[in-house]
Amino acid sequence: MPKFSYKARNQKGALLTGEAEAADSKELQENLFSQGLIPISVRGIGKKNINLQGIGDIFKRVKTEELMIFTRQFYTLFKAGISMDTILSAVSKQLASRTLKEAVQKIKIDVAEGASLSQAFGRHPKVFDEMYVSMIAAGEEGGILEKVLAELVVLLEKEGEIKRNVKSATLYPKIVIFVLILAVTVLMTVVVPKFSTFYAHYGSALPLPTQILIGVSNFTKDYWYIVLAVMAAIVFFYRRYYHTHSGRLKIDKWRMKMPIFGDLSIKIANARFGHILASLYKSGLPMPRSLEVVSNVIGNEAFALEVKKVRDRIQKGSLLSDAMSGTALFPPVMIETTAVGERTGALDEMLSAVADHYDLEIKHTIKNLTTLLEPILLIGIFAVVTVLALSIFLPIWNMSRIVGGK
């Protein structure tokens, strides 16, 4: 029977880790729930098999926008005093996402059978992350579920806005690169072979750039399946490496040091940090626990490592602002605003305010990046087209000179 390692929380919020045997990860999750534990992560131990399940998960992911709409509808009905069973039934009927709809339907069954709302949500970690479940649990324990749901709606709206801004920043480069790759592919597989036949009939020695171009074209045309296999292997192993802790850490560190996108990556992490921490703390979670949740959902392993260091310093008695000042990824404005919040007793409000500030910074940075990337991409396209054109037409110019010399 397969063996798994797991992380789970008990009813008091304490983190537990261990190993257990089960037929699959779902069975282990059910076993943990039967023991009154809320699983956070379950991973297989032992022989690593190539599993295509992750590919299917890509198409089953619930978008932040869909989750926000669900939470808003849930909050509206809950605020109106409607029963939980009716709320879950009504909301599930309006959901467009099949994955989210199935999760809500199962939550309805679990709640009807006696599970708490946070336990029921916790059984679907691929839909409702630790932040979501932790806030629901805090709302239940503190009797402020309505307030927490309202906070979740705002938080998810902020998360969605950040993701939309990032997509807008990368859309133009993606389109340009895709068109360039498509154009080069057509040239290498259609245009160059025709010129190659013409040059072969001509019979003269070809310049080195043309020889290289024709060689690459012939290889691409004759062994296209090898090219596709290599590209697929690169993508597969990159994703596999990124899903390891060390891989995520190295890649996220590299992203934050990139000359163009590094500053944007740091601003996004700080904005998410402020929004999520403010929401968790406002929901009643203790600061160390809030920071732990932030580190697990921030989406940047290098930044998460710094957040864990901040949590450790707080557990030893430091103030949040003092703990943050000992790291390299929190800018002075974030630290100073946090310190003001601590002195005035309005920490959650100050964290939200500085996060809003970084939301605006992200928009300005994206606008500047777009302005900067346009000429860089155009120069890159011009360089590629020039090299290809010279490689293709250089022999023709040589022929013209020879004919003209005669």
Short mmCIF file of C-alpha atoms in Angstrom, two decimals:
data_model
loop_
_atom_site.label_atom_id
_atom_site.label_comp_id
_atom_site.label_asym_id
_atom_site.label_seq_id
_atom_site.Cartn_x
_atom_site.Cartn_y
_atom_site.Cartn_z
CA MET A 1 0.00 0.00 0.00
CA PRO A 2 1.39 3.47 -0.88
CA LYS A 3 2.85 5.60 1.89
CA PHE A 4 2.18 9.33 2.25
CA SER A 5 3.49 12.20 4.33
CA TYR A 6 0.95 14.75 5.49
CA LYS A 7 0.48 18.07 7.24
CA ALA A 8 -2.78 18.70 9.10
CA ARG A 9 -4.26 20.90 11.80
CA ASN A 10 -6.29 19.87 14.80
CA GLN A 11 -9.34 21.70 16.14
CA LYS A 12 -7.09 24.10 18.09
CA GLY A 13 -5.13 25.05 14.98
CA ALA A 14 -1.93 23.23 15.94
CA LEU A 15 0.12 21.93 13.00
CA LEU A 16 0.70 18.18 12.92
CA THR A 17 2.92 16.22 10.54
CA GLY A 18 3.23 12.51 10.02
CA GLU A 19 3.28 9.54 7.68
CA ALA A 20 0.56 7.01 6.94
CA GLU A 21 -0.42 4.30 4.48
CA ALA A 22 -3.54 4.54 2.33
CA ALA A 23 -4.85 3.36 -1.02
CA ASP A 24 -4.57 6.93 -2.34
CA SER A 25 -4.37 10.53 -1.15
CA LYS A 26 -8.17 10.90 -1.00
CA GLU A 27 -8.47 7.93 1.36
CA LEU A 28 -5.80 9.41 3.62
CA GLN A 29 -7.62 12.75 3.69
CA GLU A 30 -10.83 10.99 4.72
CA ASN A 31 -8.92 9.14 7.46
CA LEU A 32 -7.54 12.44 8.77
CA PHE A 33 -10.98 14.04 8.76
CA SER A 34 -12.37 11.07 10.70
CA GLN A 35 -9.74 11.83 13.36
CA GLY A 36 -10.88 15.45 13.60
CA LEU A 37 -7.92 16.79 11.61
CA ILE A 38 -7.96 19.20 8.67
CA PRO A 39 -5.37 18.12 6.05
CA ILE A 40 -3.19 20.85 4.55
CA SER A 41 -1.01 18.78 2.24
CA VAL A 42 -0.62 15.10 1.33
CA ARG A 43 2.38 13.87 -0.65
CA GLY A 44 3.49 10.42 -1.77
CA ILE A 45 6.68 8.89 -0.35
CA GLY A 46 9.04 6.54 -2.09
CA LYS A 47 9.34 5.77 -5.77
CA LYS A 48 8.61 8.75 -7.98
CA ASN A 49 6.34 7.89 -10.86
CA ILE A 50 5.59 10.02 -13.86
CA ASN A 51 2.04 11.09 -13.19
CA LEU A 52 -0.12 12.92 -15.70
CA GLN A 53 -2.68 13.84 -13.04
CA GLY A 54 -1.16 17.29 -12.75
CA ILE A 55 -1.93 17.97 -16.41
CA GLY A 56 -5.61 17.26 -15.80
CA ASP A 57 -5.53 19.48 -12.71
CA ILE A 58 -4.59 22.44 -14.90
CA PHE A 59 -8.00 22.27 -16.57
CA LYS A 60 -9.79 21.77 -13.24
CA ARG A 61 -8.39 24.81 -11.47
CA VAL A 62 -10.91 27.28 -10.13
CA LYS A 63 -10.22 30.85 -11.18
CA THR A 64 -9.99 33.56 -8.54
CA GLU A 65 -12.86 35.38 -10.26
CA GLU A 66 -15.11 32.31 -9.94
CA LEU A 67 -14.18 31.86 -6.29
CA MET A 68 -14.86 35.52 -5.59
CA ILE A 69 -18.33 35.33 -7.19
CA PHE A 70 -19.12 32.23 -5.13
CA THR A 71 -17.96 33.90 -1.91
CA ARG A 72 -19.93 37.06 -2.64
CA GLN A 73 -23.12 35.07 -3.27
CA PHE A 74 -22.46 32.98 -0.16
CA TYR A 75 -21.95 36.15 1.92
CA THR A 76 -25.09 37.86 0.57
CA LEU A 77 -27.33 34.89 1.40
CA PHE A 78 -25.67 34.30 4.78
CA LYS A 79 -26.15 37.96 5.69
CA ALA A 80 -29.86 37.60 4.84
CA GLY A 81 -30.19 34.90 7.50
CA ILE A 82 -30.87 31.99 5.14
CA SER A 83 -30.04 28.48 6.36
CA MET A 84 -26.70 26.94 5.39
CA ASP A 85 -28.31 24.08 3.49
CA THR A 86 -30.37 26.49 1.38
CA ILE A 87 -27.37 28.76 0.78
CA LEU A 88 -25.18 25.94 -0.51
CA SER A 89 -27.97 24.56 -2.69
CA ALA A 90 -28.81 27.93 -4.21
CA VAL A 91 -25.21 28.95 -4.85
CA SER A 92 -24.16 25.62 -6.37
CA LYS A 93 -26.91 25.91 -9.01
CA GLN A 94 -25.47 29.20 -10.29
CA LEU A 95 -21.82 28.16 -10.53
CA ALA A 96 -20.29 27.88 -14.01
CA SER A 97 -17.17 26.03 -12.85
CA ARG A 98 -17.84 22.30 -12.71
CA THR A 99 -15.01 21.75 -10.22
CA LEU A 100 -16.33 24.43 -7.87
CA LYS A 101 -19.93 23.21 -8.26
CA GLU A 102 -18.95 19.63 -7.33
CA ALA A 103 -16.97 20.87 -4.32
CA VAL A 104 -19.89 22.97 -3.03
CA GLN A 105 -22.30 20.06 -3.47
CA LYS A 106 -20.00 17.83 -1.41
CA ILE A 107 -19.64 20.57 1.20
CA LYS A 108 -23.42 20.67 1.51
CA ILE A 109 -23.49 16.92 2.20
CA ASP A 110 -20.63 17.13 4.73
CA VAL A 111 -22.29 19.99 6.62
CA ALA A 112 -25.61 18.11 6.68
CA GLU A 113 -23.77 15.12 8.18
CA GLY A 114 -22.40 17.23 11.03
CA ALA A 115 -19.08 18.61 9.80
CA SER A 116 -18.26 22.22 10.58
CA LEU A 117 -18.12 24.63 7.65
CA SER A 118 -14.32 24.94 7.87
CA GLN A 119 -13.92 21.15 7.98
CA ALA A 120 -16.13 20.78 4.92
CA PHE A 121 -14.23 23.47 3.01
CA GLY A 122 -10.92 21.95 4.14
CA ARG A 123 -11.72 18.71 2.34
CA HIS A 124 -11.20 20.52 -0.98
CA PRO A 125 -7.70 22.04 -0.71
CA LYS A 126 -7.35 22.39 -4.49
CA VAL A 127 -10.37 24.70 -4.52
CA PHE A 128 -10.20 26.41 -1.11
CA ASP A 129 -6.63 27.07 0.02
CA GLU A 130 -5.35 27.27 3.59
CA MET A 131 -6.02 31.01 3.78
CA TYR A 132 -9.68 30.53 2.86
CA VAL A 133 -10.22 27.63 5.26
CA SER A 134 -8.34 29.35 8.11
CA MET A 135 -10.46 32.48 7.82
CA ILE A 136 -13.68 30.43 7.77
CA ALA A 137 -12.48 28.55 10.87
CA ALA A 138 -11.64 31.82 12.64
CA GLY A 139 -15.07 33.21 11.76
CA GLU A 140 -16.80 30.13 13.15
CA GLU A 141 -14.78 30.11 16.36
CA GLY A 142 -15.21 33.84 16.98
CA GLY A 143 -18.85 34.03 15.92
CA ILE A 144 -17.97 36.56 13.22
CA LEU A 145 -18.49 34.46 10.10
CA GLU A 146 -20.45 37.21 8.36
CA LYS A 147 -17.60 39.67 8.91
CA VAL A 148 -15.04 37.12 7.71
CA LEU A 149 -17.02 36.36 4.55
CA ALA A 150 -17.19 40.08 3.76
CA GLU A 151 -13.43 40.29 4.26
CA LEU A 152 -12.90 37.28 1.99
CA VAL A 153 -14.89 38.94 -0.80
CA VAL A 154 -12.71 42.05 -0.61
CA LEU A 155 -9.52 39.98 -0.43
CA LEU A 156 -10.44 37.86 -3.45
CA GLU A 157 -11.31 41.00 -5.42
CA LYS A 158 -7.82 42.34 -4.64
CA GLU A 159 -6.24 39.01 -5.59
CA GLY A 160 -8.15 38.98 -8.86
CA GLU A 161 -7.07 42.53 -9.65
CA ILE A 162 -3.41 41.67 -9.07
CA LYS A 163 -3.65 38.65 -11.37
CA ARG A 164 -5.39 40.69 -14.07
CA ASN A 165 -2.64 43.31 -13.90
CA VAL A 166 0.06 40.64 -14.23
CA LYS A 167 -1.72 39.07 -17.21
CA SER A 168 -1.99 42.45 -18.92
CA ALA A 169 1.75 42.96 -18.42
CA THR A 170 2.67 39.67 -20.06
CA LEU A 171 0.00 39.54 -22.78
CA TYR A 172 1.79 41.74 -25.32
CA PRO A 173 5.19 39.98 -25.02
CA LYS A 174 3.48 36.58 -25.26
CA ILE A 175 1.64 37.56 -28.45
CA VAL A 176 4.78 38.98 -30.05
CA ILE A 177 6.91 35.96 -29.13
CA PHE A 178 4.21 33.56 -30.36
CA VAL A 179 3.94 35.36 -33.72
CA LEU A 180 7.73 35.41 -34.03
CA ILE A 181 8.00 31.67 -33.32
CA LEU A 182 5.21 30.97 -35.81
CA ALA A 183 6.89 33.08 -38.49
CA VAL A 184 10.29 31.46 -37.94
CA THR A 185 8.69 28.00 -38.05
CA VAL A 186 7.04 28.76 -41.40
CA LEU A 187 10.31 30.12 -42.77
CA MET A 188 12.32 27.11 -41.61
CA THR A 189 9.87 24.46 -42.82
CA VAL A 190 8.44 26.06 -45.99
CA VAL A 191 10.50 28.95 -47.33
CA VAL A 192 14.08 27.84 -46.60
CA PRO A 193 13.65 24.33 -48.14
CA LYS A 194 12.59 25.95 -51.45
CA PHE A 195 15.66 28.16 -51.46
CA SER A 196 17.76 25.14 -50.48
CA THR A 197 16.60 23.29 -53.61
CA PHE A 198 17.39 26.32 -55.73
CA TYR A 199 20.87 26.67 -54.25
CA ALA A 200 21.56 22.95 -54.69
CA HIS A 201 20.76 23.32 -58.40
CA TYR A 202 23.05 26.34 -58.57
CA GLY A 203 25.89 24.19 -57.21
CA SER A 204 28.13 26.95 -55.86
CA ALA A 205 29.63 27.03 -52.37
CA LEU A 206 27.26 28.68 -49.90
CA PRO A 207 28.20 31.19 -47.18
CA LEU A 208 28.49 29.73 -43.67
CA PRO A 209 25.33 31.48 -42.30
CA THR A 210 23.30 30.02 -45.17
CA GLN A 211 24.76 26.54 -44.61
CA ILE A 212 23.82 26.72 -40.92
CA LEU A 213 20.31 27.94 -41.73
CA ILE A 214 19.73 25.19 -44.30
CA GLY A 215 21.12 22.58 -41.90
CA VAL A 216 18.78 23.68 -39.13
CA SER A 217 15.87 23.81 -41.58
CA ASN A 218 16.55 20.28 -42.87
CA PHE A 219 16.84 18.92 -39.35
CA THR A 220 13.62 20.63 -38.28
CA LYS A 221 11.76 19.38 -41.34
CA ASP A 222 13.08 15.78 -41.22
CA TYR A 223 13.13 15.33 -37.45
CA TRP A 224 10.28 17.58 -36.32
CA TYR A 225 9.11 14.92 -33.87
CA ILE A 226 12.48 15.05 -32.09
CA VAL A 227 12.22 18.85 -31.84
CA LEU A 228 8.71 18.59 -30.38
CA ALA A 229 9.80 15.82 -27.99
CA VAL A 230 12.74 17.90 -26.73
CA MET A 231 10.51 20.96 -26.23
CA ALA A 232 7.89 18.88 -24.40
CA ALA A 233 10.62 17.31 -22.22
CA ILE A 234 11.99 20.74 -21.31
CA VAL A 235 8.52 21.96 -20.28
CA PHE A 236 7.79 18.73 -18.37
CA PHE A 237 11.03 18.69 -16.39
CA TYR A 238 10.85 22.42 -15.72
CA ARG A 239 7.38 22.00 -14.23
CA ARG A 240 8.52 18.93 -12.31
CA TYR A 241 11.54 20.81 -10.95
CA TYR A 242 9.42 23.84 -10.06
CA HIS A 243 7.09 21.64 -8.04
CA THR A 244 9.97 20.70 -5.72
CA HIS A 245 10.78 22.97 -2.77
CA SER A 246 14.36 23.63 -3.87
CA GLY A 247 13.24 24.24 -7.46
CA ARG A 248 10.57 26.77 -6.51
CA LEU A 249 12.99 28.52 -4.16
CA LYS A 250 15.73 28.91 -6.79
CA ILE A 251 13.36 29.95 -9.59
CA ASP A 252 11.46 32.46 -7.42
CA LYS A 253 14.76 33.96 -6.21
CA TRP A 254 15.87 34.27 -9.83
CA ARG A 255 12.58 35.91 -10.80
CA MET A 256 12.99 38.59 -8.14
CA LYS A 257 16.51 39.36 -9.40
CA MET A 258 15.53 39.70 -13.06
CA PRO A 259 16.49 43.16 -14.39
CA ILE A 260 13.04 44.01 -15.77
CA PHE A 261 10.49 41.86 -13.94
CA GLY A 262 12.23 41.48 -10.56
CA ASP A 263 10.92 44.76 -9.12
CA LEU A 264 7.39 43.87 -10.23
CA SER A 265 7.66 40.43 -8.62
CA ILE A 266 8.68 41.97 -5.27
CA LYS A 267 5.85 44.52 -5.39
CA ILE A 268 3.29 41.80 -6.15
CA ALA A 269 4.55 39.73 -3.20
CA ASN A 270 4.35 42.73 -0.85
CA ALA A 271 0.84 43.61 -2.03
CA ARG A 272 -0.36 40.04 -1.46
CA PHE A 273 1.41 39.95 1.91
CA GLY A 274 -0.37 43.10 3.08
CA HIS A 275 -3.83 42.11 1.84
CA ILE A 276 -3.73 38.53 3.13
CA LEU A 277 -2.14 39.32 6.50
CA ALA A 278 -4.60 42.17 7.12
CA SER A 279 -7.57 39.91 6.35
CA LEU A 280 -6.32 37.05 8.51
CA TYR A 281 -5.44 39.30 11.44
CA LYS A 282 -8.76 41.14 11.18
CA SER A 283 -10.51 37.75 11.27
CA GLY A 284 -9.06 37.08 14.70
CA LEU A 285 -6.14 34.77 13.91
CA PRO A 286 -3.06 35.30 16.11
CA MET A 287 -0.17 36.99 14.30
CA PRO A 288 2.17 33.94 14.26
CA ARG A 289 -0.60 31.76 12.83
CA SER A 290 -1.54 34.48 10.31
CA LEU A 291 2.06 34.71 9.12
CA GLU A 292 2.25 30.94 8.78
CA VAL A 293 -0.82 30.93 6.55
CA VAL A 294 0.60 33.81 4.50
CA SER A 295 3.84 31.89 3.94
CA ASN A 296 1.85 28.91 2.66
CA VAL A 297 -0.31 30.83 0.17
CA ILE A 298 1.85 33.79 -0.90
CA GLY A 299 2.83 32.01 -4.14
CA ASN A 300 6.52 32.92 -3.95
CA GLU A 301 8.79 30.45 -2.17
CA ALA A 302 11.64 32.92 -1.65
CA PHE A 303 9.28 35.49 -0.14
CA ALA A 304 7.58 32.77 1.92
CA LEU A 305 10.96 31.90 3.44
CA GLU A 306 11.35 35.50 4.64
CA VAL A 307 7.81 35.49 6.05
CA LYS A 308 8.64 32.37 8.07
CA LYS A 309 11.69 34.16 9.49
CA VAL A 310 9.42 37.05 10.51
CA ARG A 311 7.06 34.58 12.22
CA ASP A 312 9.95 32.98 14.12
CA ARG A 313 11.14 36.37 15.39
CA ILE A 314 7.63 37.30 16.53
CA GLN A 315 7.36 34.03 18.44
CA LYS A 316 10.53 35.09 20.27
CA GLY A 317 8.94 38.40 21.29
CA SER A 318 9.72 40.85 18.47
CA LEU A 319 7.23 43.33 17.08
CA LEU A 320 6.08 42.72 13.51
CA SER A 321 7.82 45.83 12.16
CA ASP A 322 11.09 44.94 13.91
CA ALA A 323 10.91 41.39 12.60
CA MET A 324 10.27 42.65 9.06
CA SER A 325 13.21 45.07 9.18
CA GLY A 326 15.58 42.11 9.47
CA THR A 327 14.72 40.90 5.96
CA ALA A 328 15.71 42.19 2.53
CA LEU A 329 12.36 41.86 0.74
CA PHE A 330 10.22 44.30 2.75
CA PRO A 331 10.69 47.91 1.53
CA PRO A 332 10.99 50.76 4.08
CA VAL A 333 7.46 52.02 3.34
CA MET A 334 6.01 48.61 4.26
CA ILE A 335 8.02 48.48 7.51
CA GLU A 336 7.27 52.07 8.55
CA THR A 337 3.55 51.76 7.82
CA THR A 338 3.43 48.54 9.85
CA ALA A 339 5.18 50.30 12.75
CA VAL A 340 2.59 53.10 12.65
CA GLY A 341 -0.19 50.51 12.74
CA GLU A 342 1.35 48.85 15.78
CA ARG A 343 1.68 52.16 17.64
CA THR A 344 -1.87 53.31 16.85
CA GLY A 345 -3.58 49.94 17.31
CA ALA A 346 -4.76 49.91 13.70
CA LEU A 347 -2.40 47.30 12.28
CA ASP A 348 -4.92 45.67 9.96
CA GLU A 349 -5.94 49.04 8.52
CA MET A 350 -2.33 50.09 7.94
CA LEU A 351 -1.49 46.77 6.29
CA SER A 352 -4.48 47.17 3.97
CA ALA A 353 -3.46 50.75 3.20
CA VAL A 354 0.12 49.86 2.29
CA ALA A 355 -1.13 46.91 0.22
CA ASP A 356 -3.41 49.31 -1.69
CA HIS A 357 -0.36 51.50 -2.24
CA TYR A 358 1.48 48.58 -3.81
CA ASP A 359 -1.55 47.81 -5.98
CA LEU A 360 -1.11 51.27 -7.51
CA GLU A 361 2.65 50.74 -7.76
CA ILE A 362 2.03 47.50 -9.65
CA LYS A 363 -0.20 49.30 -12.17
CA HIS A 364 2.42 52.02 -12.74
CA THR A 365 5.22 49.46 -13.03
CA ILE A 366 3.25 47.42 -15.56
CA LYS A 367 2.56 50.56 -17.62
CA ASN A 368 6.26 51.43 -17.62
CA LEU A 369 7.22 47.84 -18.45
CA THR A 370 4.89 47.80 -21.43
CA THR A 371 6.40 51.05 -22.69
CA LEU A 372 9.91 49.64 -22.21
CA LEU A 373 9.24 46.20 -23.69
CA GLU A 374 7.69 47.42 -26.95
CA PRO A 375 10.95 48.79 -28.46
CA ILE A 376 12.99 45.90 -27.03
CA LEU A 377 10.70 43.33 -28.65
CA LEU A 378 10.65 45.25 -31.93
CA ILE A 379 14.45 45.37 -31.97
CA GLY A 380 14.54 41.64 -31.23
CA ILE A 381 12.13 40.90 -34.08
CA PHE A 382 14.12 43.13 -36.44
CA ALA A 383 17.36 41.35 -35.48
CA VAL A 384 15.89 37.87 -36.07
CA VAL A 385 14.32 38.86 -39.39
CA THR A 386 17.55 40.54 -40.52
CA VAL A 387 19.69 37.49 -39.71
CA LEU A 388 17.27 35.16 -41.52
CA ALA A 389 16.96 37.45 -44.53
CA LEU A 390 20.73 37.82 -44.86
CA SER A 391 21.22 34.06 -44.55
CA ILE A 392 18.62 33.39 -47.26
CA PHE A 393 19.53 36.10 -49.76
CA LEU A 394 23.31 36.32 -49.30
CA PRO A 395 23.96 33.59 -51.94
CA ILE A 396 21.68 35.43 -54.40
CA TRP A 397 23.69 38.62 -53.96
CA ASN A 398 26.89 36.65 -54.49
CA MET A 399 25.40 35.21 -57.69
CA SER A 400 24.47 38.71 -58.84
CA ARG A 401 28.02 39.94 -58.31
CA ILE A 402 29.42 36.95 -60.22
CA VAL A 403 27.04 37.51 -63.12
CA GLY A 404 27.74 41.23 -63.06
CA GLY A 405 31.49 40.57 -63.06
CA LYS A 406 31.19 38.53 -66.23
#
